[in-house]
Amino acid sequence: MKTLQTTLADAQKNGLDSALTELILALSETCKAISAKVARGAMAGVLGAAGTENVQGEDQKKLDVITNDMLLEDLAKTGVVAAMASEELDEISPVPEAGNAPYLVLFDPLDGSSNIDVNVSIGTIFSVLKRPEGALCEASFLQAGTSQVAAGYVVYGPQTQLVMTTGSGVHGFTLDPATGIFVLTNPSMKISSQTKEFAINMSNRRHWYSPIQRYIEELLEGKTGKRGKDFNMRWIASMVADVHRILNRGGIFMYPADARDPDKPGKLRLMYEANPMSFLVEQAGGASTNGRMRIMEIAPEKLHQRCAVVLGSEEEVKLVTGYHQQ
Ligand code: AHG
Ligand code: MN
Ligand code: MN
């Protein structure tokens, strides 16, 4: 039986940095603790609103705050993390006692906040960068997605699963609640290049720009339309869960830019959501763009910047991206 630990040990023999191994193992331990709290729900006192707002002006849930604090505390103790950035923090969180530690970690501590209180899958998303030379500041984090050395998520669903990449494929592990061990259950995950399933929040339809209007219209025409096949739709409203489905059975996920607020290209965040998910999707043979260009090649300007997202099965992503270029 292969586990997260033995898989990382093998990767280390093939050159994976031991400090990065340590970091991923520490993250997995924190996510185990998060999983336990999520499972106990009301009994652990983690449900409901925190009564505060984050830097994006979104209401925070108790679990957003609790998971953020758990990750900050645990990762600071590893000694290999120089600083962290989180969707739930205004500014970066340096770890002065870590000295010249080699890595920076960015996270969305709890993805799918709207699903916490209704017992639907939620998750934690992470992205790891190398710490650049020089003094640590926000600019240290503004590296393109192509610079990520590891990325992944933990989904808290019917099973708790950790899915990650260090740049040589995507591997999925299921937490065995009986032993507390992450077991390798989904080695070398691959996204089929074709699909008949799409994910988008249809309630935003009236705000979309014409390339997305056109694409979705053609999907909805079904068998007798231009595409010549029927498409099915799924929208969980937890990016982690939607991407997890796509990694397992293909599909296309979109959170496009729309006409509501020109300063916000879409809802999702480049550094905490779009980049790590793009790294996973590309490593699994899929594609990921903002409609116009490869997300991982975007040069970030701000820590909390938004990003339109079109990711999943390659042929569909290419089609949507082509519609934007026309
Ligand atoms: P978060 O809970 O971290 O703020 O992220 C929620 C995101 C993402 O997980 C999901 O795909 C999307 O928001 C759902 O948005 P809608 O509520 O507009 O459907
Ligand atoms: Mn999120
Ligand atoms: Mn979140």
mmCIF file of C-alpha atoms and ligand atoms in Angstrom:
data_model
loop_
_atom_site.group_PDB
_atom_site.id
_atom_site.type_symbol
_atom_site.label_atom_id
_atom_site.label_comp_id
_atom_site.label_asym_id
_atom_site.label_seq_id
_atom_site.Cartn_x
_atom_site.Cartn_y
_atom_site.Cartn_z
ATOM 1 C CA MET A 1 0.000 0.000 0.000
ATOM 2 C CA LYS A 2 1.408 3.372 -1.030
ATOM 3 C CA THR A 3 0.757 6.353 1.194
ATOM 4 C CA LEU A 4 1.454 10.072 1.001
ATOM 5 C CA GLN A 5 4.571 9.484 3.065
ATOM 6 C CA THR A 6 6.000 6.693 0.886
ATOM 7 C CA THR A 7 5.041 8.491 -2.336
ATOM 8 C CA LEU A 8 6.932 11.588 -1.194
ATOM 9 C CA ALA A 9 9.865 9.449 -0.058
ATOM 10 C CA ASP A 10 10.041 7.936 -3.566
ATOM 11 C CA ALA A 11 9.823 11.403 -5.116
ATOM 12 C CA GLN A 12 12.663 12.499 -2.857
ATOM 13 C CA LYS A 13 14.826 9.720 -4.278
ATOM 14 C CA ASN A 14 14.073 11.240 -7.696
ATOM 15 C CA GLY A 15 15.214 14.677 -6.589
ATOM 16 C CA LEU A 16 12.301 16.236 -4.707
ATOM 17 C CA ASP A 17 13.678 18.642 -2.107
ATOM 18 C CA SER A 18 13.438 17.270 1.451
ATOM 19 C CA ALA A 19 12.264 20.644 2.812
ATOM 20 C CA LEU A 20 9.389 20.607 0.320
ATOM 21 C CA THR A 21 8.506 17.078 1.437
ATOM 22 C CA GLU A 22 8.408 18.300 5.022
ATOM 23 C CA LEU A 23 6.212 21.218 4.038
ATOM 24 C CA ILE A 24 3.674 19.025 2.234
ATOM 25 C CA LEU A 25 3.549 16.552 5.111
ATOM 26 C CA ALA A 26 2.960 19.380 7.593
ATOM 27 C CA LEU A 27 0.179 20.747 5.399
ATOM 28 C CA SER A 28 -1.410 17.322 5.207
ATOM 29 C CA GLU A 29 -1.380 17.052 9.012
ATOM 30 C CA THR A 30 -3.139 20.403 9.396
ATOM 31 C CA CYS A 31 -5.720 19.379 6.812
ATOM 32 C CA LYS A 32 -6.346 16.170 8.770
ATOM 33 C CA ALA A 33 -7.121 18.320 11.810
ATOM 34 C CA ILE A 34 -9.364 20.556 9.666
ATOM 35 C CA SER A 35 -11.112 17.469 8.335
ATOM 36 C CA ALA A 36 -11.835 16.308 11.894
ATOM 37 C CA LYS A 37 -13.336 19.688 12.809
ATOM 38 C CA VAL A 38 -15.418 19.774 9.630
ATOM 39 C CA ALA A 39 -16.715 16.268 10.364
ATOM 40 C CA ARG A 40 -17.818 17.258 13.878
ATOM 41 C CA GLY A 41 -19.547 20.375 12.521
ATOM 42 C CA ALA A 42 -21.870 21.954 15.043
ATOM 43 C CA MET A 43 -20.344 19.875 17.863
ATOM 44 C CA ALA A 44 -16.935 21.437 17.160
ATOM 45 C CA GLY A 45 -18.477 24.920 17.094
ATOM 46 C CA VAL A 46 -17.167 25.614 13.591
ATOM 47 C CA LEU A 47 -20.402 26.427 11.754
ATOM 48 C CA GLY A 48 -21.910 29.853 11.146
ATOM 49 C CA ALA A 49 -20.690 33.371 10.539
ATOM 50 C CA ALA A 50 -17.625 34.918 12.164
ATOM 51 C CA GLY A 51 -19.159 38.393 12.007
ATOM 52 C CA THR A 52 -16.105 39.842 10.245
ATOM 53 C CA GLU A 53 -15.136 40.737 6.666
ATOM 54 C CA ASN A 54 -11.987 39.804 4.724
ATOM 55 C CA VAL A 55 -9.890 42.056 2.472
ATOM 56 C CA GLN A 56 -12.176 41.253 -0.470
ATOM 57 C CA GLY A 57 -15.175 42.588 1.478
ATOM 58 C CA GLU A 58 -16.673 39.097 1.834
ATOM 59 C CA ASP A 59 -18.340 38.007 5.083
ATOM 60 C CA GLN A 60 -16.124 35.498 6.839
ATOM 61 C CA LYS A 61 -17.440 32.233 8.190
ATOM 62 C CA LYS A 62 -16.097 30.867 11.463
ATOM 63 C CA LEU A 63 -14.390 28.096 9.533
ATOM 64 C CA ASP A 64 -12.623 30.591 7.207
ATOM 65 C CA VAL A 65 -10.984 32.146 10.266
ATOM 66 C CA ILE A 66 -10.287 28.908 12.182
ATOM 67 C CA THR A 67 -8.642 27.130 9.224
ATOM 68 C CA ASN A 68 -6.623 30.221 8.332
ATOM 69 C CA ASP A 69 -5.203 30.379 11.878
ATOM 70 C CA MET A 70 -4.467 26.636 11.950
ATOM 71 C CA LEU A 71 -2.475 26.791 8.713
ATOM 72 C CA LEU A 72 -0.563 29.919 9.757
ATOM 73 C CA GLU A 73 0.382 28.401 13.092
ATOM 74 C CA ASP A 74 1.365 24.946 11.845
ATOM 75 C CA LEU A 75 3.304 26.051 8.761
ATOM 76 C CA ALA A 76 5.256 28.636 10.767
ATOM 77 C CA LYS A 77 6.521 25.784 12.961
ATOM 78 C CA THR A 78 7.997 23.795 10.059
ATOM 79 C CA GLY A 79 11.058 26.043 9.740
ATOM 80 C CA VAL A 80 10.935 25.702 5.944
ATOM 81 C CA VAL A 81 8.326 28.423 5.305
ATOM 82 C CA ALA A 82 9.602 32.012 5.177
ATOM 83 C CA ALA A 83 6.212 33.662 4.744
ATOM 84 C CA MET A 84 2.596 32.969 3.907
ATOM 85 C CA ALA A 85 -0.213 34.738 2.094
ATOM 86 C CA SER A 86 -3.875 33.901 2.434
ATOM 87 C CA GLU A 87 -7.177 34.828 0.865
ATOM 88 C CA GLU A 88 -8.303 35.713 4.388
ATOM 89 C CA LEU A 89 -5.378 38.039 5.285
ATOM 90 C CA ASP A 90 -4.941 41.646 4.149
ATOM 91 C CA GLU A 91 -1.169 41.357 4.104
ATOM 92 C CA ILE A 92 1.510 38.698 3.924
ATOM 93 C CA SER A 93 2.445 36.855 7.111
ATOM 94 C CA PRO A 94 6.239 36.524 7.452
ATOM 95 C CA VAL A 95 7.827 33.973 9.797
ATOM 96 C CA PRO A 96 10.801 35.898 11.233
ATOM 97 C CA GLU A 97 12.068 32.937 13.275
ATOM 98 C CA ALA A 98 12.335 30.849 10.086
ATOM 99 C CA GLY A 99 15.341 32.918 8.972
ATOM 100 C CA ASN A 100 16.312 32.064 5.421
ATOM 101 C CA ALA A 101 13.670 29.360 4.964
ATOM 102 C CA PRO A 102 13.331 28.371 1.294
ATOM 103 C CA TYR A 103 9.562 28.484 0.625
ATOM 104 C CA LEU A 104 6.527 30.750 0.439
ATOM 105 C CA VAL A 105 3.034 29.277 0.800
ATOM 106 C CA LEU A 106 -0.215 30.788 -0.447
ATOM 107 C CA PHE A 107 -3.589 29.353 0.503
ATOM 108 C CA ASP A 108 -7.329 29.567 0.319
ATOM 109 C CA PRO A 109 -7.827 28.004 3.764
ATOM 110 C CA LEU A 110 -11.463 27.200 3.202
ATOM 111 C CA ASP A 111 -12.873 27.118 -0.297
ATOM 112 C CA GLY A 112 -16.623 26.937 -0.785
ATOM 113 C CA SER A 113 -17.695 28.993 2.240
ATOM 114 C CA SER A 114 -21.310 29.059 1.087
ATOM 115 C CA ASN A 115 -21.407 25.258 1.442
ATOM 116 C CA ILE A 116 -20.057 24.924 5.002
ATOM 117 C CA ASP A 117 -23.343 25.244 6.830
ATOM 118 C CA VAL A 118 -25.257 22.977 4.432
ATOM 119 C CA ASN A 119 -22.926 19.959 4.592
ATOM 120 C CA VAL A 120 -21.711 20.102 0.995
ATOM 121 C CA SER A 121 -18.059 19.478 -0.002
ATOM 122 C CA ILE A 122 -15.553 22.222 0.813
ATOM 123 C CA GLY A 123 -11.758 22.318 0.681
ATOM 124 C CA THR A 124 -8.338 23.879 1.261
ATOM 125 C CA ILE A 125 -6.205 25.014 -1.710
ATOM 126 C CA PHE A 126 -2.441 25.618 -1.546
ATOM 127 C CA SER A 127 0.363 26.882 -3.763
ATOM 128 C CA VAL A 128 4.093 26.760 -2.964
ATOM 129 C CA LEU A 129 6.706 29.139 -4.403
ATOM 130 C CA LYS A 130 10.444 29.465 -3.865
ATOM 131 C CA ARG A 131 11.436 32.401 -1.721
ATOM 132 C CA PRO A 132 13.299 34.871 -3.942
ATOM 133 C CA GLU A 133 16.545 36.560 -2.838
ATOM 134 C CA GLY A 134 16.319 39.763 -0.817
ATOM 135 C CA ALA A 135 13.997 41.165 1.827
ATOM 136 C CA LEU A 136 10.575 39.585 2.088
ATOM 137 C CA CYS A 137 7.634 41.695 0.982
ATOM 138 C CA GLU A 138 4.434 41.375 -1.012
ATOM 139 C CA ALA A 139 6.458 41.524 -4.252
ATOM 140 C CA SER A 140 8.256 38.301 -3.231
ATOM 141 C CA PHE A 141 4.944 36.516 -3.840
ATOM 142 C CA LEU A 142 4.162 38.101 -7.213
ATOM 143 C CA GLN A 143 5.521 35.220 -9.276
ATOM 144 C CA ALA A 144 3.740 33.695 -12.257
ATOM 145 C CA GLY A 145 2.008 30.342 -11.790
ATOM 146 C CA THR A 146 4.720 28.668 -13.860
ATOM 147 C CA SER A 147 7.060 29.260 -10.883
ATOM 148 C CA GLN A 148 5.014 27.084 -8.509
ATOM 149 C CA VAL A 149 7.005 24.144 -7.128
ATOM 150 C CA ALA A 150 3.949 22.418 -5.658
ATOM 151 C CA ALA A 151 0.206 22.915 -5.541
ATOM 152 C CA GLY A 152 -2.838 21.000 -4.473
ATOM 153 C CA TYR A 153 -6.002 20.852 -2.461
ATOM 154 C CA VAL A 154 -7.717 18.819 0.192
ATOM 155 C CA VAL A 155 -11.414 18.218 -0.383
ATOM 156 C CA TYR A 156 -13.590 17.558 2.676
ATOM 157 C CA GLY A 157 -16.408 15.532 1.165
ATOM 158 C CA PRO A 158 -17.878 12.053 1.608
ATOM 159 C CA GLN A 159 -14.168 11.217 1.737
ATOM 160 C CA THR A 160 -11.329 13.561 2.618
ATOM 161 C CA GLN A 161 -8.872 13.487 -0.275
ATOM 162 C CA LEU A 162 -5.581 15.244 -0.894
ATOM 163 C CA VAL A 163 -4.694 15.877 -4.535
ATOM 164 C CA MET A 164 -1.335 17.381 -5.343
ATOM 165 C CA THR A 165 1.447 17.933 -7.823
ATOM 166 C CA THR A 166 5.117 18.774 -7.532
ATOM 167 C CA GLY A 167 5.431 19.027 -11.298
ATOM 168 C CA SER A 168 5.524 15.345 -12.185
ATOM 169 C CA GLY A 169 1.896 14.354 -12.507
ATOM 170 C CA VAL A 170 -1.095 14.596 -10.201
ATOM 171 C CA HIS A 171 -1.683 12.130 -7.403
ATOM 172 C CA GLY A 172 -4.735 11.671 -5.204
ATOM 173 C CA PHE A 173 -4.761 10.287 -1.654
ATOM 174 C CA THR A 174 -7.751 9.297 0.465
ATOM 175 C CA LEU A 175 -7.655 9.830 4.224
ATOM 176 C CA ASP A 176 -8.399 6.534 5.946
ATOM 177 C CA PRO A 177 -10.411 7.619 8.988
ATOM 178 C CA ALA A 178 -9.517 4.347 10.728
ATOM 179 C CA THR A 179 -5.756 4.964 10.647
ATOM 180 C CA GLY A 180 -5.392 8.694 9.917
ATOM 181 C CA ILE A 181 -3.183 7.848 6.919
ATOM 182 C CA PHE A 182 -3.468 9.389 3.447
ATOM 183 C CA VAL A 183 -3.464 6.374 1.112
ATOM 184 C CA LEU A 184 -2.568 6.695 -2.589
ATOM 185 C CA THR A 185 -5.874 5.851 -4.274
ATOM 186 C CA ASN A 186 -5.668 7.910 -7.492
ATOM 187 C CA PRO A 187 -2.164 7.770 -8.968
ATOM 188 C CA SER A 188 -1.387 9.767 -12.143
ATOM 189 C CA MET A 189 -4.780 11.418 -12.571
ATOM 190 C CA LYS A 190 -5.610 12.386 -16.166
ATOM 191 C CA ILE A 191 -8.313 14.653 -17.591
ATOM 192 C CA SER A 192 -9.902 13.374 -20.798
ATOM 193 C CA SER A 193 -9.504 15.869 -23.643
ATOM 194 C CA GLN A 194 -13.198 15.653 -24.586
ATOM 195 C CA THR A 195 -16.245 15.982 -22.376
ATOM 196 C CA LYS A 196 -20.037 16.347 -22.292
ATOM 197 C CA GLU A 197 -20.174 18.138 -18.948
ATOM 198 C CA PHE A 198 -19.792 21.829 -18.101
ATOM 199 C CA ALA A 199 -19.779 23.876 -14.905
ATOM 200 C CA ILE A 200 -20.726 27.552 -14.712
ATOM 201 C CA ASN A 201 -22.964 29.662 -12.487
ATOM 202 C CA MET A 202 -25.833 30.121 -14.976
ATOM 203 C CA SER A 203 -27.467 32.823 -12.833
ATOM 204 C CA ASN A 204 -24.801 35.239 -14.099
ATOM 205 C CA ARG A 205 -25.783 34.659 -17.718
ATOM 206 C CA ARG A 206 -27.087 38.177 -18.368
ATOM 207 C CA HIS A 207 -23.724 39.657 -17.305
ATOM 208 C CA TRP A 208 -21.454 37.495 -19.519
ATOM 209 C CA TYR A 209 -19.562 38.843 -22.506
ATOM 210 C CA SER A 210 -20.376 37.499 -25.967
ATOM 211 C CA PRO A 211 -17.767 34.672 -26.268
ATOM 212 C CA ILE A 212 -19.175 32.916 -23.173
ATOM 213 C CA GLN A 213 -22.793 33.642 -24.239
ATOM 214 C CA ARG A 214 -22.050 32.016 -27.588
ATOM 215 C CA TYR A 215 -20.248 28.995 -26.144
ATOM 216 C CA ILE A 216 -22.937 28.166 -23.564
ATOM 217 C CA GLU A 217 -25.731 28.708 -26.077
ATOM 218 C CA GLU A 218 -24.107 26.146 -28.364
ATOM 219 C CA LEU A 219 -23.774 23.632 -25.512
ATOM 220 C CA LEU A 220 -27.444 24.079 -24.575
ATOM 221 C CA GLU A 221 -28.580 23.408 -28.160
ATOM 222 C CA GLY A 222 -27.561 19.786 -27.592
ATOM 223 C CA LYS A 223 -27.697 16.992 -30.154
ATOM 224 C CA THR A 224 -29.511 18.909 -32.871
ATOM 225 C CA GLY A 225 -27.318 22.008 -32.546
ATOM 226 C CA LYS A 226 -23.858 22.966 -33.739
ATOM 227 C CA ARG A 227 -22.073 20.681 -31.264
ATOM 228 C CA GLY A 228 -24.097 17.627 -32.215
ATOM 229 C CA LYS A 229 -24.211 16.218 -28.686
ATOM 230 C CA ASP A 230 -26.095 16.731 -25.424
ATOM 231 C CA PHE A 231 -24.218 18.368 -22.555
ATOM 232 C CA ASN A 232 -24.891 17.937 -18.856
ATOM 233 C CA MET A 233 -24.356 20.677 -16.262
ATOM 234 C CA ARG A 234 -22.966 20.571 -12.697
ATOM 235 C CA TRP A 235 -22.239 23.500 -10.351
ATOM 236 C CA ILE A 236 -21.259 22.737 -6.750
ATOM 237 C CA ALA A 237 -20.116 26.300 -5.899
ATOM 238 C CA SER A 238 -16.970 24.906 -4.274
ATOM 239 C CA MET A 239 -14.183 25.205 -6.814
ATOM 240 C CA VAL A 240 -12.342 22.389 -5.051
ATOM 241 C CA ALA A 241 -15.244 20.001 -5.557
ATOM 242 C CA ASP A 242 -15.902 21.083 -9.150
ATOM 243 C CA VAL A 243 -12.221 20.701 -10.099
ATOM 244 C CA HIS A 244 -12.071 17.372 -8.263
ATOM 245 C CA ARG A 245 -14.913 16.061 -10.417
ATOM 246 C CA ILE A 246 -13.141 17.270 -13.563
ATOM 247 C CA LEU A 247 -9.883 15.574 -12.544
ATOM 248 C CA ASN A 248 -11.842 12.352 -12.129
ATOM 249 C CA ARG A 249 -14.205 12.318 -15.097
ATOM 250 C CA GLY A 250 -13.405 15.328 -17.267
ATOM 251 C CA GLY A 251 -15.421 18.482 -17.868
ATOM 252 C CA ILE A 252 -14.997 22.204 -18.252
ATOM 253 C CA PHE A 253 -15.216 24.731 -15.399
ATOM 254 C CA MET A 254 -15.732 28.440 -16.014
ATOM 255 C CA TYR A 255 -15.899 31.503 -13.823
ATOM 256 C CA PRO A 256 -15.613 34.105 -16.564
ATOM 257 C CA ALA A 257 -15.067 37.843 -16.337
ATOM 258 C CA ASP A 258 -18.370 39.641 -16.792
ATOM 259 C CA ALA A 259 -19.796 43.120 -17.261
ATOM 260 C CA ARG A 260 -20.580 43.768 -13.596
ATOM 261 C CA ASP A 261 -17.340 45.320 -12.343
ATOM 262 C CA PRO A 262 -14.530 46.045 -14.837
ATOM 263 C CA ASP A 263 -12.013 46.146 -11.942
ATOM 264 C CA LYS A 264 -12.780 42.523 -11.094
ATOM 265 C CA PRO A 265 -12.088 40.070 -13.907
ATOM 266 C CA GLY A 266 -14.202 37.269 -12.493
ATOM 267 C CA LYS A 267 -14.674 36.212 -8.894
ATOM 268 C CA LEU A 268 -11.818 33.820 -8.314
ATOM 269 C CA ARG A 269 -8.390 34.794 -7.075
ATOM 270 C CA LEU A 270 -5.291 34.290 -9.202
ATOM 271 C CA MET A 271 -2.843 33.426 -6.412
ATOM 272 C CA TYR A 272 -4.998 31.258 -4.126
ATOM 273 C CA GLU A 273 -7.341 29.534 -6.578
ATOM 274 C CA ALA A 274 -6.597 29.998 -10.276
ATOM 275 C CA ASN A 275 -2.845 29.307 -10.248
ATOM 276 C CA PRO A 276 -2.774 26.186 -8.051
ATOM 277 C CA MET A 277 -5.772 24.669 -9.862
ATOM 278 C CA SER A 278 -4.190 25.493 -13.237
ATOM 279 C CA PHE A 279 -0.973 23.725 -12.217
ATOM 280 C CA LEU A 280 -2.948 20.599 -11.267
ATOM 281 C CA VAL A 281 -5.114 20.673 -14.383
ATOM 282 C CA GLU A 282 -2.148 21.102 -16.741
ATOM 283 C CA GLN A 283 -0.215 18.374 -14.953
ATOM 284 C CA ALA A 284 -3.212 16.096 -15.538
ATOM 285 C CA GLY A 285 -3.203 16.847 -19.275
ATOM 286 C CA GLY A 286 -5.959 19.472 -19.234
ATOM 287 C CA ALA A 287 -5.778 23.162 -20.104
ATOM 288 C CA SER A 288 -6.399 26.375 -18.187
ATOM 289 C CA THR A 289 -6.817 29.918 -19.504
ATOM 290 C CA ASN A 290 -8.481 33.170 -18.513
ATOM 291 C CA GLY A 291 -10.260 33.055 -21.873
ATOM 292 C CA ARG A 292 -7.358 34.747 -23.601
ATOM 293 C CA MET A 293 -4.085 33.398 -22.267
ATOM 294 C CA ARG A 294 -2.631 30.611 -20.172
ATOM 295 C CA ILE A 295 -3.372 31.497 -16.530
ATOM 296 C CA MET A 296 0.030 30.283 -15.314
ATOM 297 C CA GLU A 297 1.761 32.863 -17.548
ATOM 298 C CA ILE A 298 -0.069 35.862 -16.092
ATOM 299 C CA ALA A 299 2.391 38.235 -14.367
ATOM 300 C CA PRO A 300 0.673 39.014 -11.047
ATOM 301 C CA GLU A 301 0.358 42.676 -10.097
ATOM 302 C CA LYS A 302 -1.396 42.341 -6.751
ATOM 303 C CA LEU A 303 -1.601 39.619 -4.123
ATOM 304 C CA HIS A 304 -5.399 39.565 -4.110
ATOM 305 C CA GLN A 305 -6.014 40.059 -7.818
ATOM 306 C CA ARG A 306 -8.961 38.354 -9.508
ATOM 307 C CA CYS A 307 -8.771 36.186 -12.557
ATOM 308 C CA ALA A 308 -11.247 34.803 -15.057
ATOM 309 C CA VAL A 309 -11.014 30.999 -15.172
ATOM 310 C CA VAL A 310 -11.687 28.498 -17.970
ATOM 311 C CA LEU A 311 -10.189 25.094 -17.169
ATOM 312 C CA GLY A 312 -10.543 21.368 -17.731
ATOM 313 C CA SER A 313 -10.806 19.152 -20.806
ATOM 314 C CA GLU A 314 -8.392 20.464 -23.407
ATOM 315 C CA GLU A 315 -10.635 20.536 -26.485
ATOM 316 C CA GLU A 316 -13.364 22.558 -24.765
ATOM 317 C CA VAL A 317 -10.918 25.021 -23.174
ATOM 318 C CA LYS A 318 -9.338 25.571 -26.595
ATOM 319 C CA LEU A 319 -12.749 26.220 -28.132
ATOM 320 C CA VAL A 320 -13.745 28.817 -25.509
ATOM 321 C CA THR A 321 -10.341 30.497 -25.714
ATOM 322 C CA GLY A 322 -10.639 30.575 -29.513
ATOM 323 C CA TYR A 323 -14.036 32.320 -29.239
ATOM 324 C CA HIS A 324 -12.390 35.071 -27.162
ATOM 325 C CA GLN A 325 -9.648 35.520 -29.745
ATOM 326 C CA GLN A 326 -12.080 35.904 -32.667
HETATM 327 P P1 AHG B 1 -14.443 31.021 -1.292
HETATM 328 O O1 AHG B 1 -15.428 30.256 -0.485
HETATM 329 O O2 AHG B 1 -13.025 30.662 -0.992
HETATM 330 O O3 AHG B 1 -14.703 32.510 -1.271
HETATM 331 O O4 AHG B 1 -14.571 30.577 -2.811
HETATM 332 C C1 AHG B 1 -15.812 30.350 -3.376
HETATM 333 C C2 AHG B 1 -15.638 30.375 -4.854
HETATM 334 C C3 AHG B 1 -15.411 29.028 -5.505
HETATM 335 O O5 AHG B 1 -15.120 28.002 -4.650
HETATM 336 C C4 AHG B 1 -16.682 28.732 -6.247
HETATM 337 O O6 AHG B 1 -16.408 28.131 -7.467
HETATM 338 C C5 AHG B 1 -17.320 30.064 -6.421
HETATM 339 O O7 AHG B 1 -16.823 30.900 -5.424
HETATM 340 C C6 AHG B 1 -18.822 30.012 -6.310
HETATM 341 O O8 AHG B 1 -19.323 31.234 -6.666
HETATM 342 P P2 AHG B 1 -20.894 31.524 -6.768
HETATM 343 O O9 AHG B 1 -21.373 31.635 -5.360
HETATM 344 O O10 AHG B 1 -20.949 32.823 -7.521
HETATM 345 O O11 AHG B 1 -21.533 30.383 -7.504
HETATM 346 MN MN MN B 2 -12.151 29.838 -2.707
HETATM 347 MN MN MN B 3 -11.951 30.762 0.907
#
